[in-house]
PDB file of C-alpha atoms in Angstrom:
ATOM      1  CA  MET A   1     -63.540 117.557-125.334  1.00 70.00           C
ATOM      2  CA  SER A   2     -67.043 117.717-123.921  1.00 81.00           C
ATOM      3  CA  ASN A   3     -68.463 115.056-121.634  1.00 84.00           C
ATOM      4  CA  ALA A   4     -71.006 114.022-124.276  1.00 80.00           C
ATOM      5  CA  THR A   5     -68.300 113.618-126.932  1.00 85.00           C
ATOM      6  CA  ASN A   6     -66.093 111.663-124.547  1.00 82.00           C
ATOM      7  CA  HIS A   7     -69.012 109.398-123.610  1.00 85.00           C
ATOM      8  CA  THR A   8     -69.832 108.808-127.289  1.00 89.00           C
ATOM      9  CA  LEU A   9     -66.210 107.954-128.081  1.00 88.00           C
ATOM     10  CA  GLN A  10     -66.021 105.567-125.132  1.00 89.00           C
ATOM     11  CA  ARG A  11     -69.213 103.839-126.300  1.00 91.00           C
ATOM     12  CA  ILE A  12     -67.855 103.502-129.851  1.00 91.00           C
ATOM     13  CA  ILE A  13     -64.592 102.063-128.533  1.00 88.00           C
ATOM     14  CA  GLN A  14     -66.476  99.624-126.312  1.00 89.00           C
ATOM     15  CA  ASP A  15     -68.732  98.556-129.197  1.00 88.00           C
ATOM     16  CA  LEU A  16     -65.696  98.035-131.419  1.00 86.00           C
ATOM     17  CA  LEU A  17     -63.919  95.952-128.760  1.00 84.00           C
ATOM     18  CA  THR A  18     -67.052  93.843-128.265  1.00 87.00           C
ATOM     19  CA  TYR A  19     -67.304  93.290-132.017  1.00 84.00           C
ATOM     20  CA  ILE A  20     -63.643  92.268-132.275  1.00 79.00           C
ATOM     21  CA  ARG A  21     -63.912  89.850-129.348  1.00 81.00           C
ATOM     22  CA  THR A  22     -67.093  88.190-130.621  1.00 84.00           C
ATOM     23  CA  SER A  23     -66.383  88.046-134.363  1.00 78.00           C
ATOM     24  CA  PRO A  24     -64.411  85.103-135.704  1.00 71.00           C
ATOM     25  CA  LEU A  25     -61.428  85.868-137.851  1.00 67.00           C
ATOM     26  CA  PRO A  26     -62.273  85.225-141.513  1.00 62.00           C
ATOM     27  CA  PHE A  27     -58.868  83.712-142.253  1.00 63.00           C
ATOM     28  CA  ASP A  28     -58.464  81.470-139.197  1.00 63.00           C
ATOM     29  CA  ASP A  29     -57.648  77.990-140.461  1.00 69.00           C
ATOM     30  CA  GLY A  30     -57.576  76.428-136.987  1.00 74.00           C
ATOM     31  CA  ASN A  31     -53.774  76.196-136.932  1.00 75.00           C
ATOM     32  CA  ALA A  32     -53.187  79.098-134.573  1.00 77.00           C
ATOM     33  CA  ASP A  33     -53.974  79.945-130.972  1.00 79.00           C
ATOM     34  CA  SER A  34     -53.685  83.720-131.330  1.00 80.00           C
ATOM     35  CA  VAL A  35     -53.781  86.565-133.821  1.00 78.00           C
ATOM     36  CA  LEU A  36     -50.011  86.826-133.452  1.00 83.00           C
ATOM     37  CA  GLU A  37     -49.661  83.207-134.524  1.00 84.00           C
ATOM     38  CA  LEU A  38     -52.014  83.818-137.473  1.00 82.00           C
ATOM     39  CA  LEU A  39     -49.808  86.735-138.474  1.00 84.00           C
ATOM     40  CA  TYR A  40     -46.729  84.498-138.339  1.00 86.00           C
ATOM     41  CA  ASN A  41     -48.489  81.804-140.399  1.00 83.00           C
ATOM     42  CA  ALA A  42     -49.393  84.386-143.045  1.00 81.00           C
ATOM     43  CA  TYR A  43     -45.774  85.586-143.068  1.00 83.00           C
ATOM     44  CA  ALA A  44     -44.399  82.049-143.335  1.00 82.00           C
ATOM     45  CA  ASN A  45     -46.819  81.125-146.133  1.00 79.00           C
ATOM     46  CA  ALA A  46     -45.895  84.256-148.091  1.00 76.00           C
ATOM     47  CA  GLN A  47     -42.182  83.447-148.094  1.00 77.00           C
ATOM     48  CA  GLY A  48     -40.791  82.370-151.424  1.00 72.00           C
ATOM     49  CA  ALA A  49     -37.798  80.164-152.021  1.00 72.00           C
ATOM     50  CA  ASP A  50     -35.003  80.157-149.479  1.00 78.00           C
ATOM     51  CA  PRO A  51     -32.278  82.780-149.982  1.00 83.00           C
ATOM     52  CA  ASP A  52     -28.899  81.525-151.228  1.00 88.00           C
ATOM     53  CA  GLU A  53     -27.365  81.832-147.737  1.00 90.00           C
ATOM     54  CA  ILE A  54     -29.934  79.438-146.276  1.00 86.00           C
ATOM     55  CA  LYS A  55     -29.566  77.040-149.202  1.00 87.00           C
ATOM     56  CA  ALA A  56     -25.811  76.993-148.569  1.00 92.00           C
ATOM     57  CA  LYS A  57     -26.305  76.237-144.858  1.00 90.00           C
ATOM     58  CA  PHE A  58     -28.659  73.360-145.671  1.00 88.00           C
ATOM     59  CA  ALA A  59     -26.103  72.034-148.162  1.00 92.00           C
ATOM     60  CA  THR A  60     -23.510  72.096-145.364  1.00 94.00           C
ATOM     61  CA  VAL A  61     -25.841  70.107-143.109  1.00 91.00           C
ATOM     62  CA  GLU A  62     -26.456  67.607-145.916  1.00 91.00           C
ATOM     63  CA  ASP A  63     -22.687  67.259-146.451  1.00 93.00           C
ATOM     64  CA  CYS A  64     -22.225  66.520-142.741  1.00 92.00           C
ATOM     65  CA  LEU A  65     -24.837  63.776-142.948  1.00 92.00           C
ATOM     66  CA  THR A  66     -23.238  61.824-145.793  1.00 92.00           C
ATOM     67  CA  GLY A  67     -22.160  58.347-144.866  1.00 93.00           C
ATOM     68  CA  ILE A  68     -24.899  57.672-142.332  1.00 95.00           C
ATOM     69  CA  SER A  69     -28.001  55.606-142.911  1.00 95.00           C
ATOM     70  CA  PHE A  70     -30.887  57.102-144.869  1.00 94.00           C
ATOM     71  CA  GLU A  71     -33.201  56.800-141.849  1.00 95.00           C
ATOM     72  CA  MET A  72     -30.751  58.543-139.504  1.00 95.00           C
ATOM     73  CA  ASN A  73     -30.068  61.216-142.139  1.00 94.00           C
ATOM     74  CA  ASN A  74     -33.797  61.939-142.434  1.00 93.00           C
ATOM     75  CA  LEU A  75     -34.248  62.021-138.661  1.00 95.00           C
ATOM     76  CA  ILE A  76     -31.392  64.464-138.113  1.00 94.00           C
ATOM     77  CA  PHE A  77     -32.343  66.660-141.073  1.00 92.00           C
ATOM     78  CA  ALA A  78     -35.991  66.828-139.961  1.00 94.00           C
ATOM     79  CA  THR A  79     -34.894  67.728-136.426  1.00 95.00           C
ATOM     80  CA  VAL A  80     -32.635  70.512-137.717  1.00 94.00           C
ATOM     81  CA  CYS A  81     -35.499  71.863-139.861  1.00 92.00           C
ATOM     82  CA  ASP A  82     -37.889  71.794-136.890  1.00 95.00           C
ATOM     83  CA  LEU A  83     -35.318  73.646-134.788  1.00 94.00           C
ATOM     84  CA  CYS A  84     -34.844  76.290-137.495  1.00 92.00           C
ATOM     85  CA  LEU A  85     -38.599  76.803-137.833  1.00 91.00           C
ATOM     86  CA  ALA A  86     -39.010  77.118-134.064  1.00 94.00           C
ATOM     87  CA  PHE A  87     -36.290  79.792-133.904  1.00 92.00           C
ATOM     88  CA  GLU A  88     -37.752  81.634-136.897  1.00 91.00           C
ATOM     89  CA  LYS A  89     -41.212  81.657-135.327  1.00 91.00           C
ATOM     90  CA  LYS A  90     -39.898  82.779-131.936  1.00 92.00           C
ATOM     91  CA  GLY A  91     -37.862  85.568-133.528  1.00 92.00           C
ATOM     92  CA  PHE A  92     -40.821  86.747-135.585  1.00 91.00           C
ATOM     93  CA  MET A  93     -43.237  86.746-132.652  1.00 89.00           C
ATOM     94  CA  ASP A  94     -40.747  88.390-130.285  1.00 91.00           C
ATOM     95  CA  GLY A  95     -40.137  91.083-132.910  1.00 90.00           C
ATOM     96  CA  ILE A  96     -43.850  91.805-133.248  1.00 89.00           C
ATOM     97  CA  ARG A  97     -44.230  91.951-129.457  1.00 88.00           C
ATOM     98  CA  LEU A  98     -41.257  94.300-129.198  1.00 87.00           C
ATOM     99  CA  GLY A  99     -42.734  96.481-131.942  1.00 87.00           C
ATOM    100  CA  SER A 100     -46.050  96.593-130.077  1.00 85.00           C
ATOM    101  CA  HIS A 101     -44.313  97.766-126.915  1.00 83.00           C
ATOM    102  CA  LEU A 102     -42.397 100.344-128.939  1.00 85.00           C
ATOM    103  CA  MET A 103     -45.678 101.694-130.330  1.00 83.00           C
ATOM    104  CA  LEU A 104     -47.060 102.021-126.794  1.00 80.00           C
ATOM    105  CA  GLU A 105     -43.881 103.729-125.616  1.00 81.00           C
ATOM    106  CA  LEU A 106     -43.965 106.201-128.500  1.00 81.00           C
ATOM    107  CA  GLN A 107     -47.557 107.138-127.646  1.00 76.00           C
ATOM    108  CA  ASP A 108     -46.510 108.393-124.209  1.00 67.00           C
TER     109      ASP A 108
END
């Protein structure tokens, strides 16, 4: 590759990076701190109904909560749901990060 071609490519790359860094994302709803988090939010919003396995696990949790007060039941159930969502989000984001590192490794 000639010096002029290399210089032109470097300028194009730099211009593209500048554009990306200075242009707001058109789908940013303010509920994310990073593109990775936006990607997770899009994934989570695109999910349909829970699979049967997850429905069965929630039914088991509900069965375990019978006999306690409504308020305590709601508190425990909400906490379990928050925990599940946190693990889902962490797993998703870690998977994307791992995939990104794999892509870099495969380029070498």
